[in-house]
PDB file of C-alpha atoms in Angstrom:
ATOM      1  CA  LYS A   1      84.125 141.108  99.753  1.00  0.00           C
ATOM      2  CA  LYS A   2      85.348 140.891  95.979  1.00  0.00           C
ATOM      3  CA  SER A   3      88.610 143.781  96.185  1.00  0.00           C
ATOM      4  CA  ASP A   4      90.793 145.588  97.957  1.00  0.00           C
ATOM      5  CA  THR A   5      89.847 148.420  95.960  1.00  0.00           C
ATOM      6  CA  LEU A   6      86.862 151.699  95.418  1.00  0.00           C
ATOM      7  CA  THR A   7      86.299 153.083  92.268  1.00  0.00           C
ATOM      8  CA  LEU A   8      84.629 156.854  92.395  1.00  0.00           C
ATOM      9  CA  ASP A   9      82.904 158.056  89.373  1.00  0.00           C
ATOM     10  CA  LEU A  10      83.103 162.098  89.699  1.00  0.00           C
ATOM     11  CA  GLU A  11      80.572 164.342  87.114  1.00  0.00           C
ATOM     12  CA  ARG A  12      81.487 167.299  86.582  1.00  0.00           C
ATOM     13  CA  THR A  13      80.350 170.597  88.341  1.00  0.00           C
ATOM     14  CA  LYS A  14      79.815 174.052  87.623  1.00  0.00           C
ATOM     15  CA  ASP A  15      81.835 176.087  88.296  1.00  0.00           C
ATOM     16  CA  ILE A  16      80.471 178.125  90.822  1.00  0.00           C
ATOM     17  CA  LEU A  17      82.530 181.243  90.705  1.00  0.00           C
ATOM     18  CA  ALA A  18      83.366 181.812  87.550  1.00  0.00           C
ATOM     19  CA  SER A  19      79.279 181.891  87.244  1.00  0.00           C
ATOM     20  CA  LEU A  20      79.075 183.743  90.165  1.00  0.00           C
ATOM     21  CA  GLY A  21      82.158 186.014  88.687  1.00  0.00           C
ATOM     22  CA  GLU A  22      79.144 186.595  86.179  1.00  0.00           C
ATOM     23  CA  ILE A  23      76.263 187.908  87.870  1.00  0.00           C
ATOM     24  CA  LYS A  24      77.923 190.066  90.754  1.00  0.00           C
ATOM     25  CA  GLN A  25      77.650 193.934  90.737  1.00  0.00           C
ATOM     26  CA  GLN A  26      79.110 195.343  93.417  1.00  0.00           C
ATOM     27  CA  GLN A  27      80.273 192.690  95.238  1.00  0.00           C
ATOM     28  CA  PHE A  28      83.748 191.542  95.962  1.00  0.00           C
ATOM     29  CA  LEU A  29      85.225 188.371  94.934  1.00  0.00           C
ATOM     30  CA  VAL A  30      88.388 186.247  95.812  1.00  0.00           C
ATOM     31  CA  GLY A  31      89.137 183.365  93.813  1.00  0.00           C
ATOM     32  CA  PHE A  32      92.294 181.140  94.901  1.00  0.00           C
ATOM     33  CA  ALA A  33      94.852 179.581  92.257  1.00  0.00           C
ATOM     34  CA  LEU A  34      97.528 176.591  92.768  1.00  0.00           C
ATOM     35  CA  GLU A  35      99.626 176.176  88.839  1.00  0.00           C
ATOM     36  CA  THR A  36     102.299 173.934  88.708  1.00  0.00           C
ATOM     37  CA  ASN A  37     103.450 175.472  85.389  1.00  0.00           C
ATOM     38  CA  ASN A  38     102.613 179.112  84.081  1.00  0.00           C
ATOM     39  CA  GLU A  39     101.773 179.935  87.862  1.00  0.00           C
ATOM     40  CA  LEU A  40     102.054 183.718  87.486  1.00  0.00           C
ATOM     41  CA  GLU A  41      99.868 184.311  83.812  1.00  0.00           C
ATOM     42  CA  ASN A  42      97.271 181.747  84.741  1.00  0.00           C
ATOM     43  CA  ALA A  43      95.987 182.813  87.916  1.00  0.00           C
ATOM     44  CA  LYS A  44      96.540 186.408  86.111  1.00  0.00           C
ATOM     45  CA  GLN A  45      93.957 184.577  82.910  1.00  0.00           C
ATOM     46  CA  LYS A  46      92.073 183.758  85.830  1.00  0.00           C
ATOM     47  CA  LEU A  47      91.339 186.499  87.853  1.00  0.00           C
ATOM     48  CA  LYS A  48      90.049 187.999  84.819  1.00  0.00           C
ATOM     49  CA  LYS A  49      88.081 184.745  82.618  1.00  0.00           C
ATOM     50  CA  LYS A  50      85.723 184.690  86.193  1.00  0.00           C
ATOM     51  CA  ASN A  51      85.321 188.313  86.339  1.00  0.00           C
ATOM     52  CA  LEU A  52      87.392 188.511  90.332  1.00  0.00           C
ATOM     53  CA  ASN A  53      88.383 191.438  92.661  1.00  0.00           C
ATOM     54  CA  LEU A  54      91.954 189.365  93.468  1.00  0.00           C
ATOM     55  CA  ILE A  55      93.201 186.343  93.063  1.00  0.00           C
ATOM     56  CA  VAL A  56      95.454 184.573  95.966  1.00  0.00           C
ATOM     57  CA  LEU A  57      97.684 182.447  94.162  1.00  0.00           C
ATOM     58  CA  ASN A  58      99.381 179.626  96.531  1.00  0.00           C
ATOM     59  CA  SER A  59     103.051 178.005  95.633  1.00  0.00           C
ATOM     60  CA  LEU A  60     104.301 174.922  95.951  1.00  0.00           C
ATOM     61  CA  GLN A  61     108.238 175.535  94.473  1.00  0.00           C
ATOM     62  CA  ASP A  62     109.275 176.721  97.632  1.00  0.00           C
ATOM     63  CA  LYS A  63     109.600 174.545 100.588  1.00  0.00           C
ATOM     64  CA  GLY A  64     107.424 175.472 103.273  1.00  0.00           C
ATOM     65  CA  ALA A  65     104.115 175.824 101.067  1.00  0.00           C
ATOM     66  CA  GLY A  66     101.349 174.681 100.542  1.00  0.00           C
ATOM     67  CA  PHE A  67      98.894 172.862 101.891  1.00  0.00           C
ATOM     68  CA  LYS A  68     100.808 170.384 104.134  1.00  0.00           C
ATOM     69  CA  GLY A  69     101.948 172.478 106.703  1.00  0.00           C
ATOM     70  CA  ASP A  70     101.021 175.691 108.562  1.00  0.00           C
ATOM     71  CA  THR A  71     103.294 178.192 106.849  1.00  0.00           C
ATOM     72  CA  ASN A  72     102.589 179.502 102.847  1.00  0.00           C
ATOM     73  CA  LYS A  73     104.315 181.419 100.202  1.00  0.00           C
ATOM     74  CA  VAL A  74     101.037 183.385  97.894  1.00  0.00           C
ATOM     75  CA  THR A  75     101.114 185.935  95.897  1.00  0.00           C
ATOM     76  CA  PHE A  76      97.630 188.641  95.402  1.00  0.00           C
ATOM     77  CA  ILE A  77      97.233 189.850  91.973  1.00  0.00           C
ATOM     78  CA  ASP A  78      94.162 192.294  91.669  1.00  0.00           C
ATOM     79  CA  ASN A  79      91.539 193.241  88.540  1.00  0.00           C
ATOM     80  CA  LYS A  80      93.937 196.405  87.752  1.00  0.00           C
ATOM     81  CA  ASN A  81      97.284 193.959  87.460  1.00  0.00           C
ATOM     82  CA  ASN A  82      98.531 194.915  90.828  1.00  0.00           C
ATOM     83  CA  VAL A  83     101.337 191.692  92.052  1.00  0.00           C
ATOM     84  CA  THR A  84     101.543 192.088  95.808  1.00  0.00           C
ATOM     85  CA  GLU A  85     104.395 188.834  96.454  1.00  0.00           C
ATOM     86  CA  PHE A  86     104.537 187.958 100.340  1.00  0.00           C
ATOM     87  CA  GLU A  87     107.446 185.512 102.006  1.00  0.00           C
ATOM     88  CA  LEU A  88     106.819 182.359 103.214  1.00  0.00           C
ATOM     89  CA  LYS A  89     104.548 182.869 106.126  1.00  0.00           C
ATOM     90  CA  SER A  90     102.567 181.434 108.951  1.00  0.00           C
ATOM     91  CA  LYS A  91      98.565 180.534 107.257  1.00  0.00           C
ATOM     92  CA  THR A  92      97.250 183.162 110.305  1.00  0.00           C
ATOM     93  CA  GLU A  93      99.326 186.008 108.808  1.00  0.00           C
ATOM     94  CA  VAL A  94      98.593 185.411 105.284  1.00  0.00           C
ATOM     95  CA  ALA A  95      95.109 185.244 106.370  1.00  0.00           C
ATOM     96  CA  LYS A  96      95.645 188.993 107.861  1.00  0.00           C
ATOM     97  CA  ASP A  97      97.536 190.306 104.720  1.00  0.00           C
ATOM     98  CA  LEU A  98      94.225 188.856 102.885  1.00  0.00           C
ATOM     99  CA  LEU A  99      91.648 190.225 105.247  1.00  0.00           C
ATOM    100  CA  ASN A 100      93.706 193.691 105.436  1.00  0.00           C
ATOM    101  CA  GLU A 101      93.800 193.979 101.421  1.00  0.00           C
ATOM    102  CA  ILE A 102      90.398 193.356 101.216  1.00  0.00           C
ATOM    103  CA  VAL A 103      89.184 195.875 103.512  1.00  0.00           C
ATOM    104  CA  LYS A 104      91.647 197.950 101.263  1.00  0.00           C
ATOM    105  CA  GLN A 105      90.372 197.967  98.391  1.00  0.00           C
ATOM    106  CA  VAL A 106      86.389 197.831  99.206  1.00  0.00           C
ATOM    107  CA  ASN A 107      87.573 201.479 101.043  1.00  0.00           C
ATOM    108  CA  ALA A 108      89.057 202.567  97.880  1.00  0.00           C
TER     109      ALA A 108
END
């Protein structure tokens, strides 16, 4: 061993979700966003840019939200500019809310 550190060079990959958005026809596409600044506006821009039906904005602004725990606080934004904010809840409940929203919109 010459060093206690390793360097890993990464190559940028193609944006898979944006690629799907370019070719979608009747598919329902959902994206996820984690923003540190201008959360809502940046998520709306991603929704439009990637041609999504729905984007789930994850919040890191609230204690208990994010990746480290079993709870999260999210906001759903759809392509009709409807915004639905949720309180902090279990990730299982977030998943149920997301599935219900997808079913509601697909059946609309």
